[in-house]
PDB file of C-alpha atoms in Angstrom:
ATOM      1  CA  UNK A   1      34.199 119.053  57.929  1.00 83.00           C
ATOM      2  CA  UNK A   2      35.888 121.175  60.633  1.00 83.00           C
ATOM      3  CA  UNK A   3      34.286 124.099  62.310  1.00 84.00           C
ATOM      4  CA  UNK A   4      36.239 126.867  63.971  1.00 84.00           C
ATOM      5  CA  UNK A   5      34.592 129.209  66.438  1.00 84.00           C
ATOM      6  CA  UNK A   6      36.374 132.385  67.608  1.00 85.00           C
ATOM      7  CA  UNK A   7      35.866 134.445  70.819  1.00 84.00           C
ATOM      8  CA  UNK A   8      33.248 136.687  68.930  1.00 85.00           C
ATOM      9  CA  UNK A   9      31.205 133.596  68.223  1.00 84.00           C
ATOM     10  CA  UNK A  10      31.993 133.769  64.489  1.00 83.00           C
ATOM     11  CA  UNK A  11      32.457 130.407  62.920  1.00 85.00           C
ATOM     12  CA  UNK A  12      34.094 129.171  59.753  1.00 87.00           C
ATOM     13  CA  UNK A  13      33.855 125.689  58.174  1.00 88.00           C
ATOM     14  CA  UNK A  14      36.429 123.904  56.143  1.00 88.00           C
ATOM     15  CA  UNK A  15      36.318 120.499  54.511  1.00 88.00           C
ATOM     16  CA  UNK A  16      39.217 118.283  55.543  1.00 85.00           C
ATOM     17  CA  UNK A  17      40.582 114.964  54.174  1.00 87.00           C
ATOM     18  CA  UNK A  18      41.647 112.467  56.808  1.00 83.00           C
ATOM     19  CA  UNK A  19      43.756 109.495  55.683  1.00 81.00           C
ATOM     20  CA  UNK A  20      43.855 106.556  58.079  1.00 83.00           C
ATOM     21  CA  UNK A  21      46.768 104.266  57.314  1.00 87.00           C
ATOM     22  CA  UNK A  22      46.898 100.706  58.595  1.00 91.00           C
ATOM     23  CA  UNK A  23      50.099  98.811  59.105  1.00 93.00           C
ATOM     24  CA  UNK A  24      50.691  95.849  56.993  1.00 95.00           C
ATOM     25  CA  UNK A  25      49.515  92.361  58.176  1.00 95.00           C
ATOM     26  CA  UNK A  26      52.128  89.711  57.986  1.00 97.00           C
ATOM     27  CA  UNK A  27      51.838  85.980  58.652  1.00 97.00           C
ATOM     28  CA  UNK A  28      54.271  83.156  58.236  1.00 98.00           C
ATOM     29  CA  UNK A  29      52.855  80.433  55.960  1.00 96.00           C
ATOM     30  CA  UNK A  30      55.802  77.982  55.824  1.00 96.00           C
ATOM     31  CA  UNK A  31      57.063  76.092  57.710  1.00 96.00           C
ATOM     32  CA  UNK A  32      53.864  75.388  59.722  1.00 95.00           C
ATOM     33  CA  UNK A  33      53.812  76.115  63.439  1.00 97.00           C
ATOM     34  CA  UNK A  34      55.025  73.279  65.659  1.00 95.00           C
ATOM     35  CA  UNK A  35      56.906  71.638  62.783  1.00 92.00           C
ATOM     36  CA  UNK A  36      59.468  69.013  63.683  1.00 87.00           C
ATOM     37  CA  UNK A  37      62.118  68.560  60.978  1.00 86.00           C
ATOM     38  CA  UNK A  38      64.929  66.061  60.838  1.00 79.00           C
ATOM     39  CA  UNK A  39      68.270  66.266  59.179  1.00 73.00           C
ATOM     40  CA  UNK A  40      67.923  69.627  57.498  1.00 81.00           C
ATOM     41  CA  UNK A  41      70.721  72.161  56.837  1.00 82.00           C
ATOM     42  CA  UNK A  42      68.477  74.761  55.321  1.00 91.00           C
ATOM     43  CA  UNK A  43      64.812  75.903  55.449  1.00 94.00           C
ATOM     44  CA  UNK A  44      62.807  78.205  53.261  1.00 95.00           C
ATOM     45  CA  UNK A  45      60.697  80.522  55.392  1.00 97.00           C
ATOM     46  CA  UNK A  46      57.729  82.101  53.567  1.00 97.00           C
ATOM     47  CA  UNK A  47      55.373  84.908  54.712  1.00 97.00           C
ATOM     48  CA  UNK A  48      52.426  86.578  53.205  1.00 96.00           C
ATOM     49  CA  UNK A  49      51.838  90.347  53.580  1.00 95.00           C
ATOM     50  CA  UNK A  50      48.715  92.442  52.953  1.00 93.00           C
ATOM     51  CA  UNK A  51      48.594  96.177  53.044  1.00 90.00           C
ATOM     52  CA  UNK A  52      45.763  98.714  52.647  1.00 86.00           C
ATOM     53  CA  UNK A  53      47.376 100.741  49.798  1.00 84.00           C
ATOM     54  CA  UNK A  54      51.063 101.184  50.439  1.00 89.00           C
ATOM     55  CA  UNK A  55      53.650  98.960  48.847  1.00 92.00           C
ATOM     56  CA  UNK A  56      55.676  96.543  50.992  1.00 94.00           C
ATOM     57  CA  UNK A  57      59.139  97.925  51.466  1.00 94.00           C
ATOM     58  CA  UNK A  58      60.691  95.014  53.330  1.00 96.00           C
ATOM     59  CA  UNK A  59      60.058  91.729  55.116  1.00 97.00           C
ATOM     60  CA  UNK A  60      62.739  90.619  57.635  1.00 98.00           C
ATOM     61  CA  UNK A  61      62.759  87.198  59.328  1.00 98.00           C
ATOM     62  CA  UNK A  62      63.991  86.508  62.863  1.00 98.00           C
ATOM     63  CA  UNK A  63      64.801  83.276  64.724  1.00 97.00           C
ATOM     64  CA  UNK A  64      64.842  83.567  68.511  1.00 97.00           C
ATOM     65  CA  UNK A  65      65.154  87.299  68.119  1.00 96.00           C
ATOM     66  CA  UNK A  66      68.139  87.228  65.880  1.00 97.00           C
ATOM     67  CA  UNK A  67      67.851  88.497  62.249  1.00 97.00           C
ATOM     68  CA  UNK A  68      68.016  85.847  59.480  1.00 97.00           C
ATOM     69  CA  UNK A  69      67.959  88.600  56.884  1.00 97.00           C
ATOM     70  CA  UNK A  70      65.564  90.283  54.466  1.00 97.00           C
ATOM     71  CA  UNK A  71      63.248  88.205  52.315  1.00 95.00           C
ATOM     72  CA  UNK A  72      62.707  88.408  48.580  1.00 92.00           C
ATOM     73  CA  UNK A  73      59.420  88.641  46.826  1.00 91.00           C
ATOM     74  CA  UNK A  74      58.535  85.244  45.337  1.00 88.00           C
ATOM     75  CA  UNK A  75      56.439  84.201  42.283  1.00 83.00           C
ATOM     76  CA  UNK A  76      53.312  83.540  44.289  1.00 84.00           C
ATOM     77  CA  UNK A  77      53.205  87.027  45.810  1.00 85.00           C
ATOM     78  CA  UNK A  78      54.736  86.086  49.214  1.00 93.00           C
ATOM     79  CA  UNK A  79      58.187  86.823  50.619  1.00 97.00           C
ATOM     80  CA  UNK A  80      60.675  84.053  51.236  1.00 96.00           C
ATOM     81  CA  UNK A  81      64.117  83.635  52.665  1.00 97.00           C
ATOM     82  CA  UNK A  82      66.386  80.422  52.839  1.00 96.00           C
ATOM     83  CA  UNK A  83      67.808  79.983  56.269  1.00 96.00           C
ATOM     84  CA  UNK A  84      71.097  78.035  55.978  1.00 94.00           C
ATOM     85  CA  UNK A  85      73.121  76.234  58.645  1.00 91.00           C
ATOM     86  CA  UNK A  86      70.050  75.739  60.848  1.00 91.00           C
ATOM     87  CA  UNK A  87      71.218  74.543  64.171  1.00 89.00           C
ATOM     88  CA  UNK A  88      69.441  71.700  66.043  1.00 86.00           C
ATOM     89  CA  UNK A  89      66.986  72.831  68.708  1.00 89.00           C
ATOM     90  CA  UNK A  90      63.691  74.754  69.023  1.00 93.00           C
ATOM     91  CA  UNK A  91      63.327  78.090  67.254  1.00 96.00           C
ATOM     92  CA  UNK A  92      60.711  80.767  67.452  1.00 98.00           C
ATOM     93  CA  UNK A  93      60.426  82.458  64.051  1.00 98.00           C
ATOM     94  CA  UNK A  94      58.806  85.797  63.385  1.00 98.00           C
ATOM     95  CA  UNK A  95      58.620  88.144  60.325  1.00 98.00           C
ATOM     96  CA  UNK A  96      58.443  91.992  60.403  1.00 98.00           C
ATOM     97  CA  UNK A  97      56.887  93.818  57.522  1.00 97.00           C
ATOM     98  CA  UNK A  98      57.415  97.451  56.691  1.00 96.00           C
ATOM     99  CA  UNK A  99      55.347  99.377  54.125  1.00 94.00           C
ATOM    100  CA  UNK A 100      56.076 102.524  52.079  1.00 93.00           C
ATOM    101  CA  UNK A 101      54.504 104.616  54.865  1.00 92.00           C
ATOM    102  CA  UNK A 102      57.046 103.237  57.352  1.00 94.00           C
ATOM    103  CA  UNK A 103      54.391 101.383  59.182  1.00 94.00           C
ATOM    104  CA  UNK A 104      55.562  98.184  60.679  1.00 96.00           C
ATOM    105  CA  UNK A 105      53.955  94.929  62.006  1.00 96.00           C
ATOM    106  CA  UNK A 106      55.290  91.708  63.391  1.00 97.00           C
ATOM    107  CA  UNK A 107      53.831  88.276  62.688  1.00 98.00           C
ATOM    108  CA  UNK A 108      52.699  85.889  65.299  1.00 97.00           C
ATOM    109  CA  UNK A 109      55.618  83.602  66.124  1.00 98.00           C
ATOM    110  CA  UNK A 110      55.767  80.046  64.915  1.00 98.00           C
ATOM    111  CA  UNK A 111      57.854  77.405  66.639  1.00 97.00           C
ATOM    112  CA  UNK A 112      59.878  74.737  64.830  1.00 96.00           C
ATOM    113  CA  UNK A 113      62.170  72.017  66.181  1.00 92.00           C
ATOM    114  CA  UNK A 114      65.143  70.850  64.288  1.00 89.00           C
ATOM    115  CA  UNK A 115      66.584  67.373  64.971  1.00 82.00           C
ATOM    116  CA  UNK A 116      70.015  66.754  63.448  1.00 80.00           C
ATOM    117  CA  UNK A 117      70.685  63.067  64.077  1.00 82.00           C
ATOM    118  CA  UNK A 118      74.087  61.796  65.138  1.00 84.00           C
ATOM    119  CA  UNK A 119      75.023  58.188  64.979  1.00 87.00           C
ATOM    120  CA  UNK A 120      77.541  57.356  67.767  1.00 85.00           C
ATOM    121  CA  UNK A 121      80.960  55.932  67.067  1.00 88.00           C
ATOM    122  CA  UNK A 122      80.322  52.171  66.577  1.00 86.00           C
ATOM    123  CA  UNK A 123      76.593  52.989  66.815  1.00 88.00           C
ATOM    124  CA  UNK A 124      75.413  50.487  64.138  1.00 89.00           C
ATOM    125  CA  UNK A 125      75.562  46.952  65.556  1.00 90.00           C
ATOM    126  CA  UNK A 126      73.951  43.609  65.064  1.00 88.00           C
ATOM    127  CA  UNK A 127      70.283  43.861  66.302  1.00 84.00           C
ATOM    128  CA  UNK A 128      70.370  40.435  68.024  1.00 84.00           C
ATOM    129  CA  UNK A 129      73.793  40.341  69.778  1.00 87.00           C
ATOM    130  CA  UNK A 130      74.507  44.101  69.919  1.00 88.00           C
ATOM    131  CA  UNK A 131      78.155  43.024  69.423  1.00 85.00           C
ATOM    132  CA  UNK A 132      80.305  45.983  68.545  1.00 82.00           C
ATOM    133  CA  UNK A 133      82.934  45.726  65.776  1.00 81.00           C
ATOM    134  CA  UNK A 134      81.151  42.944  63.941  1.00 82.00           C
ATOM    135  CA  UNK A 135      80.052  43.621  60.360  1.00 83.00           C
ATOM    136  CA  UNK A 136      76.343  43.887  59.674  1.00 84.00           C
ATOM    137  CA  UNK A 137      74.978  42.385  56.443  1.00 84.00           C
ATOM    138  CA  UNK A 138      72.172  43.668  54.122  1.00 86.00           C
ATOM    139  CA  UNK A 139      68.842  42.364  55.154  1.00 82.00           C
ATOM    140  CA  UNK A 140      69.908  41.676  58.822  1.00 83.00           C
ATOM    141  CA  UNK A 141      68.415  43.461  61.788  1.00 82.00           C
ATOM    142  CA  UNK A 142      70.541  46.257  63.226  1.00 85.00           C
ATOM    143  CA  UNK A 143      70.429  48.436  66.187  1.00 86.00           C
ATOM    144  CA  UNK A 144      71.371  52.099  65.705  1.00 87.00           C
ATOM    145  CA  UNK A 145      72.699  54.092  68.791  1.00 88.00           C
ATOM    146  CA  UNK A 146      72.918  57.903  68.644  1.00 86.00           C
ATOM    147  CA  UNK A 147      71.118  61.024  69.387  1.00 82.00           C
ATOM    148  CA  UNK A 148      68.237  62.964  67.690  1.00 78.00           C
ATOM    149  CA  UNK A 149      67.580  59.989  65.369  1.00 78.00           C
ATOM    150  CA  UNK A 150      63.807  60.751  65.439  1.00 74.00           C
ATOM    151  CA  UNK A 151      61.480  63.378  66.937  1.00 69.00           C
ATOM    152  CA  UNK A 152      60.282  60.871  69.601  1.00 74.00           C
ATOM    153  CA  UNK A 153      60.540  57.291  70.603  1.00 78.00           C
ATOM    154  CA  UNK A 154      58.367  54.573  68.955  1.00 80.00           C
ATOM    155  CA  UNK A 155      58.520  50.769  69.125  1.00 83.00           C
ATOM    156  CA  UNK A 156      57.388  48.374  66.459  1.00 84.00           C
ATOM    157  CA  UNK A 157      53.915  47.170  67.142  1.00 85.00           C
ATOM    158  CA  UNK A 158      53.881  43.956  65.089  1.00 87.00           C
ATOM    159  CA  UNK A 159      55.844  41.237  63.423  1.00 87.00           C
ATOM    160  CA  UNK A 160      57.361  41.351  60.787  1.00 87.00           C
ATOM    161  CA  UNK A 161      59.236  44.328  62.043  1.00 81.00           C
ATOM    162  CA  UNK A 162      59.010  47.413  59.694  1.00 83.00           C
ATOM    163  CA  UNK A 163      62.069  48.564  57.741  1.00 80.00           C
ATOM    164  CA  UNK A 164      61.594  52.080  59.048  1.00 82.00           C
ATOM    165  CA  UNK A 165      60.182  53.762  62.215  1.00 80.00           C
ATOM    166  CA  UNK A 166      59.611  57.566  62.199  1.00 76.00           C
ATOM    167  CA  UNK A 167      61.960  58.077  59.333  1.00 72.00           C
ATOM    168  CA  UNK A 168      64.852  56.027  60.688  1.00 75.00           C
TER     169      UNK A 168
END
């Protein structure tokens, strides 16, 4: 209720309706924060959006401040976008949601690291001699030289040696 009082001390009252609109709340659900991914060329980024009553108009994803594009609604009620040609490196991803009232909010950023492995020229050699140009045979030990082969270094801790370390 609003009351107006004039200079003659005469008042009038009027009922008012006040509508408080809240901006949407957006959060990235996939990939998870601090993800380390190897050998990917595309990633599906997913965000959930909640609003008070207004419909979601758009959800736009960004990596390092550059637009990845607008998301599509998915079957589980979220919004997703497939990011293709993902470059190696560390990326901060955010989502911006806009509702039908033109209210906007930005998600907390998530950080992902992409490792795109590269085996050097002549980078697969006999594991014992490290001789270059000599054929390796199935079942033999090999050494692989390159970059970004795994998210971090790790040595084998026991004999027999494992067939794989950190996905390599």
